[in-house]
C-alpha cells in the first residue's frame, strides 16, 4: 500500500539527527521547559517572521490558550469555518463560548469572507450572543484570505480579532509573508502527521504582542506566573515537552527540503489529474504547505474503493461539516445554510502526500487516480 503519510519513513531518514538531539536531553535531564523549548520557540518565530512563539502541548491547547488569553468566554460568539477538524470548534466550547459556523469558499474551502459578514450580521441582529472572535483555518495547508477576513472582522461597532488555526499550514505563505505573520495570533499543531510533526503531541502559539505571550506562558504552566504565584485561574498543564522540542529542532532542519518535495508532488498531481476532478487551487499569491492533497469528485466512495484496490491509501477529511458531528448538532443552523461545506464533505478525497514518496509511487498514484476518475 502506498501510505497516505510518511511518519515512519521520515523518522528512519532523520534517525541520526533525532537520536543526537534526544540524547542531549537525556544527558541534561531538563525534561520540562528545558533549554530546547526556548531554542525551538526562537527558531520557530524566526522561521515564520512572528514576534515570538510559545510552545504548548497540542494544537488544541494552542487554540484553547489563545482564546483564554483573549478572555473569550460564556455569552461570546466565535466564528469558525463549518468545514475543518473538530478541534477548531471544540476549543471554543472548552472556554464556554459558542461556535458559530461559517460556510467556506468553493475554490479554497477556507472561510468565505462574505459568509463571515453574513454570520456576524445575523448574530448581531439576533442579539443573544456577543460577537467576540474569528478563527480562520488554513485547510489542507492553504493559507486563508486573512486580509479579506480581517477587514470583515474589523467592521461594525466592536471589531473582532482573527485567530489563525494554522495546524495544517506551517511553512505556507501568502503575498510573501509566511504563516505565523498573517494574523495577530497563530496556533500551530505538531501532531505527527502535520507538515511539521513531532514524535507525539505538541503545538505552539505565535504572537507579536509580548503581553499576550506572557499570558500564554502562565496559562500553559497551570496558570502560574513568573513569580510562582497563581496568575490565571483556569490554566491547564499544557507545556511543550523538552523531548518534543528537541525532535522538532531536528525536523525543522529538514523542513524546507521536505516542503519543496511536497510542492513538486502537488504540481505533478495537478498536471496528471487536471480536468478529472476538482483540484486544490493554485493561486499566484498563495503557497500551500501541502499538508494534504485533497481532490473533490463525484462518486467519491467508488473512486476510493478503486484506489484501495490499486494499493493507494486515501482518507476522507472530513466526512461531515462541523454541525454534522453529534457533539455540535445543537449548534447547527437551518438545513441547507452551509451548502459548500455540506457538498465538500460528500466529495473530498485525500491522496498520499509526504516528502518520502518515491517518484515511482507518485506516478503510481497518478495512474491509479486517472483510471479511477475516468
Ligand atoms: C490537527 C488540527 C488541530 C488540533 O491539533 P492537535 O495537535 O491534534 O490537538 C486543530 N485544528 C486543525 C485544523 C487541525 O488540523
mmCIF file of C-alpha atoms and ligand atoms in Angstrom:
data_model
loop_
_atom_site.group_PDB
_atom_site.id
_atom_site.type_symbol
_atom_site.label_atom_id
_atom_site.label_comp_id
_atom_site.label_asym_id
_atom_site.label_seq_id
_atom_site.Cartn_x
_atom_site.Cartn_y
_atom_site.Cartn_z
ATOM 1 C CA UNK A 1 0.000 0.000 0.000
ATOM 2 C CA UNK A 2 1.306 3.489 -0.838
ATOM 3 C CA UNK A 3 0.895 5.261 2.508
ATOM 4 C CA UNK A 4 -1.030 8.496 2.969
ATOM 5 C CA UNK A 5 1.570 9.849 5.434
ATOM 6 C CA UNK A 6 5.296 9.187 5.784
ATOM 7 C CA UNK A 7 5.735 9.421 9.547
ATOM 8 C CA UNK A 8 7.821 6.280 9.935
ATOM 9 C CA UNK A 9 9.860 6.748 6.744
ATOM 10 C CA UNK A 10 10.765 10.247 7.901
ATOM 11 C CA UNK A 11 11.827 9.016 11.345
ATOM 12 C CA UNK A 12 14.113 6.477 9.653
ATOM 13 C CA UNK A 13 15.602 9.102 7.306
ATOM 14 C CA UNK A 14 16.241 11.578 10.161
ATOM 15 C CA UNK A 15 17.160 8.968 12.777
ATOM 16 C CA UNK A 16 20.743 10.094 13.450
ATOM 17 C CA UNK A 17 19.792 13.761 13.938
ATOM 18 C CA UNK A 18 16.815 12.805 16.140
ATOM 19 C CA UNK A 19 18.926 10.450 18.258
ATOM 20 C CA UNK A 20 21.592 13.124 18.810
ATOM 21 C CA UNK A 21 19.023 15.738 19.883
ATOM 22 C CA UNK A 22 17.181 13.323 22.172
ATOM 23 C CA UNK A 23 20.433 12.090 23.750
ATOM 24 C CA UNK A 24 21.298 15.646 24.780
ATOM 25 C CA UNK A 25 18.024 15.945 26.704
ATOM 26 C CA UNK A 26 18.674 12.601 28.412
ATOM 27 C CA UNK A 27 22.073 13.963 29.476
ATOM 28 C CA UNK A 28 20.877 17.267 30.963
ATOM 29 C CA UNK A 29 17.595 15.908 32.361
ATOM 30 C CA UNK A 30 15.556 19.076 31.965
ATOM 31 C CA UNK A 31 12.505 17.243 30.702
ATOM 32 C CA UNK A 32 10.037 20.072 31.362
ATOM 33 C CA UNK A 33 10.772 23.555 29.987
ATOM 34 C CA UNK A 34 14.382 22.581 29.321
ATOM 35 C CA UNK A 35 16.669 24.665 27.064
ATOM 36 C CA UNK A 36 15.420 23.041 23.822
ATOM 37 C CA UNK A 37 11.954 24.545 24.365
ATOM 38 C CA UNK A 38 13.225 28.143 24.285
ATOM 39 C CA UNK A 39 15.635 27.286 21.437
ATOM 40 C CA UNK A 40 12.775 25.831 19.395
ATOM 41 C CA UNK A 41 10.478 28.782 20.177
ATOM 42 C CA UNK A 42 13.136 31.210 18.898
ATOM 43 C CA UNK A 43 13.760 29.176 15.736
ATOM 44 C CA UNK A 44 10.032 28.892 15.088
ATOM 45 C CA UNK A 45 9.341 32.620 15.469
ATOM 46 C CA UNK A 46 12.314 33.439 13.246
ATOM 47 C CA UNK A 47 11.201 30.990 10.562
ATOM 48 C CA UNK A 48 7.661 32.396 10.471
ATOM 49 C CA UNK A 49 8.527 36.060 10.879
ATOM 50 C CA UNK A 50 6.446 36.311 14.065
ATOM 51 C CA UNK A 51 7.360 38.401 17.121
ATOM 52 C CA UNK A 52 7.626 35.329 19.315
ATOM 53 C CA UNK A 53 6.424 31.783 19.940
ATOM 54 C CA UNK A 54 5.239 29.827 22.974
ATOM 55 C CA UNK A 55 5.396 26.018 22.836
ATOM 56 C CA UNK A 56 2.331 24.187 24.125
ATOM 57 C CA UNK A 57 1.080 20.626 24.454
ATOM 58 C CA UNK A 58 -1.028 20.320 21.278
ATOM 59 C CA UNK A 59 -2.810 22.247 18.558
ATOM 60 C CA UNK A 60 -5.994 22.044 20.590
ATOM 61 C CA UNK A 61 -4.191 23.586 23.567
ATOM 62 C CA UNK A 62 -2.793 26.332 21.325
ATOM 63 C CA UNK A 63 -6.342 27.332 20.327
ATOM 64 C CA UNK A 64 -7.670 26.926 23.883
ATOM 65 C CA UNK A 65 -4.903 29.002 25.475
ATOM 66 C CA UNK A 66 -5.130 31.679 22.769
ATOM 67 C CA UNK A 67 -8.873 32.077 23.455
ATOM 68 C CA UNK A 68 -8.379 32.084 27.253
ATOM 69 C CA UNK A 69 -5.790 34.849 26.898
ATOM 70 C CA UNK A 70 -8.286 36.974 24.923
ATOM 71 C CA UNK A 71 -10.826 36.452 27.759
ATOM 72 C CA UNK A 72 -13.303 34.839 25.367
ATOM 73 C CA UNK A 73 -15.976 33.052 27.406
ATOM 74 C CA UNK A 74 -19.670 32.410 28.082
ATOM 75 C CA UNK A 75 -22.058 34.506 26.005
ATOM 76 C CA UNK A 76 -19.440 35.118 23.305
ATOM 77 C CA UNK A 77 -19.823 34.063 19.680
ATOM 78 C CA UNK A 78 -16.674 32.770 17.954
ATOM 79 C CA UNK A 79 -16.994 32.447 14.185
ATOM 80 C CA UNK A 80 -15.352 29.306 12.800
ATOM 81 C CA UNK A 81 -15.412 27.644 9.372
ATOM 82 C CA UNK A 82 -18.019 24.898 9.008
ATOM 83 C CA UNK A 83 -15.524 22.605 7.250
ATOM 84 C CA UNK A 84 -12.478 21.787 9.399
ATOM 85 C CA UNK A 85 -11.134 19.397 12.014
ATOM 86 C CA UNK A 86 -13.372 19.307 15.098
ATOM 87 C CA UNK A 87 -10.693 20.741 17.439
ATOM 88 C CA UNK A 88 -11.293 24.201 15.981
ATOM 89 C CA UNK A 89 -14.809 24.341 17.461
ATOM 90 C CA UNK A 90 -14.026 22.137 20.439
ATOM 91 C CA UNK A 91 -11.566 24.712 21.831
ATOM 92 C CA UNK A 92 -14.302 27.360 21.614
ATOM 93 C CA UNK A 93 -16.680 25.209 23.647
ATOM 94 C CA UNK A 94 -13.914 24.494 26.170
ATOM 95 C CA UNK A 95 -13.720 28.199 27.099
ATOM 96 C CA UNK A 96 -17.513 28.343 27.444
ATOM 97 C CA UNK A 97 -18.114 30.362 24.264
ATOM 98 C CA UNK A 98 -20.379 29.376 21.361
ATOM 99 C CA UNK A 99 -19.017 28.487 17.925
ATOM 100 C CA UNK A 100 -20.941 29.987 15.008
ATOM 101 C CA UNK A 101 -20.332 28.019 11.815
ATOM 102 C CA UNK A 102 -19.477 29.960 8.673
ATOM 103 C CA UNK A 103 -19.589 28.462 5.188
ATOM 104 C CA UNK A 104 -16.411 28.092 3.149
ATOM 105 C CA UNK A 105 -15.285 29.263 -0.271
ATOM 106 C CA UNK A 106 -15.999 26.750 -3.070
ATOM 107 C CA UNK A 107 -12.473 27.029 -4.544
ATOM 108 C CA UNK A 108 -10.250 27.196 -1.465
ATOM 109 C CA UNK A 109 -12.527 25.523 1.140
ATOM 110 C CA UNK A 110 -11.338 28.213 3.573
ATOM 111 C CA UNK A 111 -13.726 30.543 5.427
ATOM 112 C CA UNK A 112 -15.553 32.724 2.892
ATOM 113 C CA UNK A 113 -15.328 36.449 3.765
ATOM 114 C CA UNK A 114 -18.878 37.180 2.521
ATOM 115 C CA UNK A 115 -20.265 34.297 4.579
ATOM 116 C CA UNK A 116 -18.428 35.689 7.639
ATOM 117 C CA UNK A 117 -20.040 39.088 7.069
ATOM 118 C CA UNK A 118 -23.482 37.452 6.874
ATOM 119 C CA UNK A 119 -22.897 35.374 10.009
ATOM 120 C CA UNK A 120 -21.684 38.407 12.016
ATOM 121 C CA UNK A 121 -24.728 40.383 10.910
ATOM 122 C CA UNK A 122 -27.084 37.533 11.857
ATOM 123 C CA UNK A 123 -25.583 37.217 15.365
ATOM 124 C CA UNK A 124 -25.792 40.987 15.917
ATOM 125 C CA UNK A 125 -29.387 41.074 14.716
ATOM 126 C CA UNK A 126 -30.405 38.174 16.945
ATOM 127 C CA UNK A 127 -28.715 39.785 19.960
ATOM 128 C CA UNK A 128 -28.373 36.595 22.027
ATOM 129 C CA UNK A 129 -24.561 36.294 21.795
ATOM 130 C CA UNK A 130 -21.800 38.916 21.691
ATOM 131 C CA UNK A 131 -19.663 38.610 18.550
ATOM 132 C CA UNK A 132 -16.146 38.257 20.001
ATOM 133 C CA UNK A 133 -13.618 36.445 17.825
ATOM 134 C CA UNK A 134 -12.951 34.784 14.485
ATOM 135 C CA UNK A 135 -10.956 31.578 13.961
ATOM 136 C CA UNK A 136 -9.814 31.076 10.375
ATOM 137 C CA UNK A 137 -8.388 27.696 9.334
ATOM 138 C CA UNK A 138 -5.750 27.157 6.626
ATOM 139 C CA UNK A 139 -7.377 23.984 5.346
ATOM 140 C CA UNK A 140 -5.093 21.278 3.926
ATOM 141 C CA UNK A 141 -2.194 23.777 4.173
ATOM 142 C CA UNK A 142 -3.588 26.643 2.083
ATOM 143 C CA UNK A 143 -3.450 29.963 3.986
ATOM 144 C CA UNK A 144 -6.855 31.639 4.351
ATOM 145 C CA UNK A 145 -7.505 35.108 2.945
ATOM 146 C CA UNK A 146 -6.521 36.970 6.131
ATOM 147 C CA UNK A 147 -6.646 40.409 4.528
ATOM 148 C CA UNK A 148 -10.271 39.985 3.462
ATOM 149 C CA UNK A 149 -11.346 38.168 6.642
ATOM 150 C CA UNK A 150 -9.578 40.738 8.836
ATOM 151 C CA UNK A 151 -11.355 43.582 7.028
ATOM 152 C CA UNK A 152 -14.770 41.966 7.562
ATOM 153 C CA UNK A 153 -13.963 41.191 11.217
ATOM 154 C CA UNK A 154 -12.972 44.811 11.843
ATOM 155 C CA UNK A 155 -16.302 46.171 10.563
ATOM 156 C CA UNK A 156 -19.114 47.204 12.862
ATOM 157 C CA UNK A 157 -19.402 48.564 16.389
ATOM 158 C CA UNK A 158 -16.860 46.236 18.044
ATOM 159 C CA UNK A 159 -14.001 44.989 15.834
ATOM 160 C CA UNK A 160 -13.271 41.261 16.188
ATOM 161 C CA UNK A 161 -9.775 39.772 16.203
ATOM 162 C CA UNK A 162 -8.805 36.892 13.937
ATOM 163 C CA UNK A 163 -7.012 33.827 15.302
ATOM 164 C CA UNK A 164 -5.296 31.688 12.663
ATOM 165 C CA UNK A 165 -5.716 27.932 13.118
ATOM 166 C CA UNK A 166 -2.583 27.025 11.181
ATOM 167 C CA UNK A 167 -2.403 23.415 12.398
ATOM 168 C CA UNK A 168 -2.057 22.314 8.754
ATOM 169 C CA UNK A 169 -0.178 25.205 7.157
ATOM 170 C CA UNK A 170 3.244 25.685 8.781
ATOM 171 C CA UNK A 171 5.605 26.829 6.004
ATOM 172 C CA UNK A 172 2.828 28.144 3.767
ATOM 173 C CA UNK A 173 2.782 31.784 2.699
ATOM 174 C CA UNK A 174 0.645 34.485 1.195
ATOM 175 C CA UNK A 175 1.771 37.674 -0.569
ATOM 176 C CA UNK A 176 5.341 36.997 0.521
ATOM 177 C CA UNK A 177 4.557 36.602 4.253
ATOM 178 C CA UNK A 178 4.759 33.235 5.965
ATOM 179 C CA UNK A 179 2.036 31.603 8.044
ATOM 180 C CA UNK A 180 2.620 32.980 11.552
ATOM 181 C CA UNK A 181 2.928 36.524 10.217
ATOM 182 C CA UNK A 182 -0.502 36.649 8.525
ATOM 183 C CA UNK A 183 -2.681 37.106 11.635
ATOM 184 C CA UNK A 184 -2.066 38.718 15.050
ATOM 185 C CA UNK A 185 -2.160 35.271 16.693
ATOM 186 C CA UNK A 186 -1.469 31.886 15.075
ATOM 187 C CA UNK A 187 -1.978 28.391 16.507
ATOM 188 C CA UNK A 188 0.208 25.501 15.292
ATOM 189 C CA UNK A 189 -0.026 21.749 15.838
ATOM 190 C CA UNK A 190 2.914 19.360 15.732
ATOM 191 C CA UNK A 191 0.794 16.209 15.706
ATOM 192 C CA UNK A 192 2.972 13.657 13.856
ATOM 193 C CA UNK A 193 1.103 13.820 10.524
ATOM 194 C CA UNK A 194 1.045 17.637 10.309
ATOM 195 C CA UNK A 195 3.536 19.378 7.977
ATOM 196 C CA UNK A 196 5.978 19.865 10.883
ATOM 197 C CA UNK A 197 5.229 16.873 13.096
ATOM 198 C CA UNK A 198 6.840 15.774 16.347
ATOM 199 C CA UNK A 199 7.238 12.300 17.847
ATOM 200 C CA UNK A 200 3.973 12.775 19.717
ATOM 201 C CA UNK A 201 1.729 15.692 20.587
ATOM 202 C CA UNK A 202 2.854 19.304 20.503
ATOM 203 C CA UNK A 203 1.798 22.761 19.439
ATOM 204 C CA UNK A 204 2.740 26.435 19.585
ATOM 205 C CA UNK A 205 1.186 29.888 19.616
ATOM 206 C CA UNK A 206 2.818 32.659 17.590
ATOM 207 C CA UNK A 207 2.040 36.263 18.517
ATOM 208 C CA UNK A 208 3.635 39.661 18.092
ATOM 209 C CA UNK A 209 2.257 41.063 21.363
ATOM 210 C CA UNK A 210 4.703 40.295 24.215
ATOM 211 C CA UNK A 211 1.986 40.781 26.867
ATOM 212 C CA UNK A 212 -0.115 38.072 25.219
ATOM 213 C CA UNK A 213 2.887 35.742 25.057
ATOM 214 C CA UNK A 214 3.456 36.252 28.796
ATOM 215 C CA UNK A 215 -0.134 35.187 29.430
ATOM 216 C CA UNK A 216 0.319 32.081 27.250
ATOM 217 C CA UNK A 217 3.404 31.158 29.294
ATOM 218 C CA UNK A 218 1.448 31.421 32.538
ATOM 219 C CA UNK A 219 -1.634 29.625 31.262
ATOM 220 C CA UNK A 220 0.301 26.658 29.783
ATOM 221 C CA UNK A 221 2.074 26.232 33.124
ATOM 222 C CA UNK A 222 -1.116 25.512 35.135
ATOM 223 C CA UNK A 223 -1.703 29.235 35.467
ATOM 224 C CA UNK A 224 1.455 30.071 37.403
ATOM 225 C CA UNK A 225 3.015 33.494 36.870
ATOM 226 C CA UNK A 226 6.790 34.116 36.612
ATOM 227 C CA UNK A 227 6.906 34.751 40.392
ATOM 228 C CA UNK A 228 5.487 31.283 41.110
ATOM 229 C CA UNK A 229 2.125 32.629 42.281
ATOM 230 C CA UNK A 230 -1.118 31.663 40.553
ATOM 231 C CA UNK A 231 -1.803 34.330 37.918
ATOM 232 C CA UNK A 232 -4.528 32.673 35.812
ATOM 233 C CA UNK A 233 -7.491 30.883 37.349
ATOM 234 C CA UNK A 234 -8.053 28.362 34.536
ATOM 235 C CA UNK A 235 -4.571 27.318 33.435
ATOM 236 C CA UNK A 236 -4.219 23.736 32.188
ATOM 237 C CA UNK A 237 -0.930 21.818 32.214
ATOM 238 C CA UNK A 238 -0.140 22.228 28.534
ATOM 239 C CA UNK A 239 3.598 22.763 28.057
ATOM 240 C CA UNK A 240 5.581 21.532 25.069
ATOM 241 C CA UNK A 241 7.814 18.694 26.329
ATOM 242 C CA UNK A 242 11.569 19.241 26.042
ATOM 243 C CA UNK A 243 11.890 15.913 24.185
ATOM 244 C CA UNK A 244 9.332 17.059 21.615
ATOM 245 C CA UNK A 245 11.106 20.402 21.207
ATOM 246 C CA UNK A 246 14.386 18.515 20.656
ATOM 247 C CA UNK A 247 12.821 16.289 17.985
ATOM 248 C CA UNK A 248 11.166 19.286 16.333
ATOM 249 C CA UNK A 249 14.513 21.124 16.160
ATOM 250 C CA UNK A 250 15.961 18.182 14.217
ATOM 251 C CA UNK A 251 12.918 18.078 11.951
ATOM 252 C CA UNK A 252 12.961 21.840 11.358
ATOM 253 C CA UNK A 253 16.462 21.490 9.837
ATOM 254 C CA UNK A 254 14.983 19.199 7.171
ATOM 255 C CA UNK A 255 11.760 21.136 6.684
ATOM 256 C CA UNK A 256 12.484 23.299 3.643
ATOM 257 C CA UNK A 257 13.673 20.350 1.564
ATOM 258 C CA UNK A 258 10.559 18.375 2.549
ATOM 259 C CA UNK A 259 8.255 21.258 1.678
ATOM 260 C CA UNK A 260 9.941 21.602 -1.729
ATOM 261 C CA UNK A 261 9.370 17.887 -2.368
ATOM 262 C CA UNK A 262 5.667 18.135 -1.370
ATOM 263 C CA UNK A 263 5.288 21.127 -3.679
ATOM 264 C CA UNK A 264 6.834 19.114 -6.517
ATOM 265 C CA UNK A 265 4.433 16.208 -5.884
ATOM 266 C CA UNK A 266 1.444 18.577 -5.772
ATOM 267 C CA UNK A 267 2.428 20.071 -9.138
ATOM 268 C CA UNK A 268 2.780 16.576 -10.614
ATOM 269 C CA UNK A 269 -0.646 15.501 -9.253
ATOM 270 C CA UNK A 270 -2.144 18.743 -10.568
ATOM 271 C CA UNK A 271 -0.872 18.167 -14.093
ATOM 272 C CA UNK A 272 -1.896 14.490 -14.116
ATOM 273 C CA UNK A 273 -5.434 14.993 -12.757
ATOM 274 C CA UNK A 274 -6.400 18.263 -14.451
ATOM 275 C CA UNK A 275 -9.963 18.040 -15.779
ATOM 276 C CA UNK A 276 -10.745 14.753 -13.977
ATOM 277 C CA UNK A 277 -11.695 16.169 -10.557
ATOM 278 C CA UNK A 278 -11.856 19.471 -8.660
ATOM 279 C CA UNK A 279 -8.233 20.052 -7.645
ATOM 280 C CA UNK A 280 -6.713 22.183 -4.864
ATOM 281 C CA UNK A 281 -6.410 25.757 -6.157
ATOM 282 C CA UNK A 282 -3.024 27.059 -7.175
ATOM 283 C CA UNK A 283 -3.192 30.799 -6.631
ATOM 284 C CA UNK A 284 -0.323 33.014 -7.732
ATOM 285 C CA UNK A 285 -0.068 34.882 -4.415
ATOM 286 C CA UNK A 286 -0.549 31.862 -2.113
ATOM 287 C CA UNK A 287 1.776 28.959 -1.335
ATOM 288 C CA UNK A 288 0.212 25.945 0.357
ATOM 289 C CA UNK A 289 2.173 23.876 2.876
ATOM 290 C CA UNK A 290 0.558 20.801 1.244
ATOM 291 C CA UNK A 291 -0.405 19.066 4.464
ATOM 292 C CA UNK A 292 -2.807 17.058 2.307
ATOM 293 C CA UNK A 293 -3.595 16.822 -1.395
ATOM 294 C CA UNK A 294 -7.387 16.760 -1.388
ATOM 295 C CA UNK A 295 -9.391 16.422 -4.569
ATOM 296 C CA UNK A 296 -13.188 16.585 -4.895
ATOM 297 C CA UNK A 297 -15.056 14.186 -7.159
ATOM 298 C CA UNK A 298 -18.469 12.637 -7.721
ATOM 299 C CA UNK A 299 -18.974 9.004 -6.652
ATOM 300 C CA UNK A 300 -16.200 9.590 -4.131
ATOM 301 C CA UNK A 301 -16.645 6.285 -2.299
ATOM 302 C CA UNK A 302 -16.401 4.279 -5.543
ATOM 303 C CA UNK A 303 -13.239 6.174 -6.548
ATOM 304 C CA UNK A 304 -11.809 5.495 -3.116
ATOM 305 C CA UNK A 305 -12.533 1.774 -3.395
ATOM 306 C CA UNK A 306 -10.793 1.593 -6.792
ATOM 307 C CA UNK A 307 -7.731 3.360 -5.394
ATOM 308 C CA UNK A 308 -7.606 0.944 -2.453
ATOM 309 C CA UNK A 309 -7.731 -1.958 -4.925
ATOM 310 C CA UNK A 310 -4.785 -0.391 -6.768
ATOM 311 C CA UNK A 311 -2.814 -0.184 -3.499
ATOM 312 C CA UNK A 312 -3.213 3.550 -2.870
ATOM 313 C CA UNK A 313 -4.176 4.661 0.655
ATOM 314 C CA UNK A 314 -6.631 7.570 0.827
ATOM 315 C CA UNK A 315 -8.610 9.311 3.571
ATOM 316 C CA UNK A 316 -11.684 11.461 3.940
ATOM 317 C CA UNK A 317 -11.047 14.818 5.576
ATOM 318 C CA UNK A 318 -13.762 15.469 6.616
ATOM 319 C CA UNK A 319 -16.804 13.171 6.422
ATOM 320 C CA UNK A 320 -19.182 15.811 7.844
ATOM 321 C CA UNK A 321 -19.334 19.568 8.255
ATOM 322 C CA UNK A 322 -18.886 20.552 11.920
ATOM 323 C CA UNK A 323 -22.617 20.769 12.730
ATOM 324 C CA UNK A 324 -22.946 17.201 11.391
ATOM 325 C CA UNK A 325 -20.949 15.862 14.372
ATOM 326 C CA UNK A 326 -23.051 14.637 17.307
ATOM 327 C CA UNK A 327 -21.302 16.986 19.764
ATOM 328 C CA UNK A 328 -22.138 20.093 17.712
ATOM 329 C CA UNK A 329 -25.583 19.179 16.399
ATOM 330 C CA UNK A 330 -27.342 21.530 18.836
ATOM 331 C CA UNK A 331 -25.439 24.401 17.193
ATOM 332 C CA UNK A 332 -26.485 23.547 13.628
ATOM 333 C CA UNK A 333 -28.042 26.346 11.601
ATOM 334 C CA UNK A 334 -31.123 25.767 9.417
ATOM 335 C CA UNK A 335 -30.808 22.889 6.934
ATOM 336 C CA UNK A 336 -29.070 23.990 3.750
ATOM 337 C CA UNK A 337 -27.396 27.006 5.390
ATOM 338 C CA UNK A 338 -23.872 25.683 4.733
ATOM 339 C CA UNK A 339 -24.117 24.379 1.148
ATOM 340 C CA UNK A 340 -20.407 24.457 0.265
ATOM 341 C CA UNK A 341 -19.297 22.669 3.438
ATOM 342 C CA UNK A 342 -22.038 20.069 3.031
ATOM 343 C CA UNK A 343 -21.145 19.337 -0.601
ATOM 344 C CA UNK A 344 -17.422 19.198 0.239
ATOM 345 C CA UNK A 345 -17.976 16.574 2.938
ATOM 346 C CA UNK A 346 -19.571 14.280 0.327
ATOM 347 C CA UNK A 347 -16.882 14.819 -2.364
ATOM 348 C CA UNK A 348 -13.457 15.168 -0.688
ATOM 349 C CA UNK A 349 -10.738 12.546 -1.060
ATOM 350 C CA UNK A 350 -7.144 12.980 0.136
ATOM 351 C CA UNK A 351 -4.283 11.304 -1.754
ATOM 352 C CA UNK A 352 -0.856 10.283 -0.371
ATOM 353 C CA UNK A 353 1.220 13.409 0.294
ATOM 354 C CA UNK A 354 4.595 13.414 2.040
ATOM 355 C CA UNK A 355 8.246 14.027 1.230
ATOM 356 C CA UNK A 356 9.182 10.337 1.403
ATOM 357 C CA UNK A 357 7.055 9.206 -1.536
ATOM 358 C CA UNK A 358 9.298 7.901 -4.321
ATOM 359 C CA UNK A 359 8.893 9.085 -7.901
ATOM 360 C CA UNK A 360 7.559 5.627 -8.798
ATOM 361 C CA UNK A 361 4.936 5.869 -6.058
ATOM 362 C CA UNK A 362 3.837 9.340 -7.196
ATOM 363 C CA UNK A 363 3.476 8.039 -10.747
ATOM 364 C CA UNK A 364 1.537 5.008 -9.495
ATOM 365 C CA UNK A 365 -0.869 7.236 -7.517
ATOM 366 C CA UNK A 366 -1.486 9.324 -10.643
ATOM 367 C CA UNK A 367 -2.068 6.286 -12.861
ATOM 368 C CA UNK A 368 -4.485 4.750 -10.359
ATOM 369 C CA UNK A 369 -6.326 8.046 -9.801
ATOM 370 C CA UNK A 370 -6.655 8.698 -13.533
ATOM 371 C CA UNK A 371 -8.116 5.231 -14.053
ATOM 372 C CA UNK A 372 -10.470 5.566 -11.077
ATOM 373 C CA UNK A 373 -11.721 9.017 -12.117
ATOM 374 C CA UNK A 374 -12.092 8.284 -15.848
HETATM 375 C C1 LIG B 1 -4.833 18.828 13.861
HETATM 376 C C2 LIG B 1 -5.664 20.030 13.954
HETATM 377 C C3 LIG B 1 -5.942 20.639 15.197
HETATM 378 C C4 LIG B 1 -5.580 20.034 16.520
HETATM 379 O O1 LIG B 1 -4.264 19.731 16.689
HETATM 380 P P1 LIG B 1 -3.820 18.654 17.802
HETATM 381 O O2 LIG B 1 -2.359 18.884 17.915
HETATM 382 O O3 LIG B 1 -4.178 17.310 17.279
HETATM 383 O O4 LIG B 1 -4.547 18.993 19.059
HETATM 384 C C5 LIG B 1 -6.674 21.814 15.196
HETATM 385 N N1 LIG B 1 -7.124 22.360 14.054
HETATM 386 C C6 LIG B 1 -6.891 21.806 12.854
HETATM 387 C C7 LIG B 1 -7.409 22.482 11.636
HETATM 388 C C8 LIG B 1 -6.166 20.612 12.765
HETATM 389 O O5 LIG B 1 -5.955 20.056 11.565
#
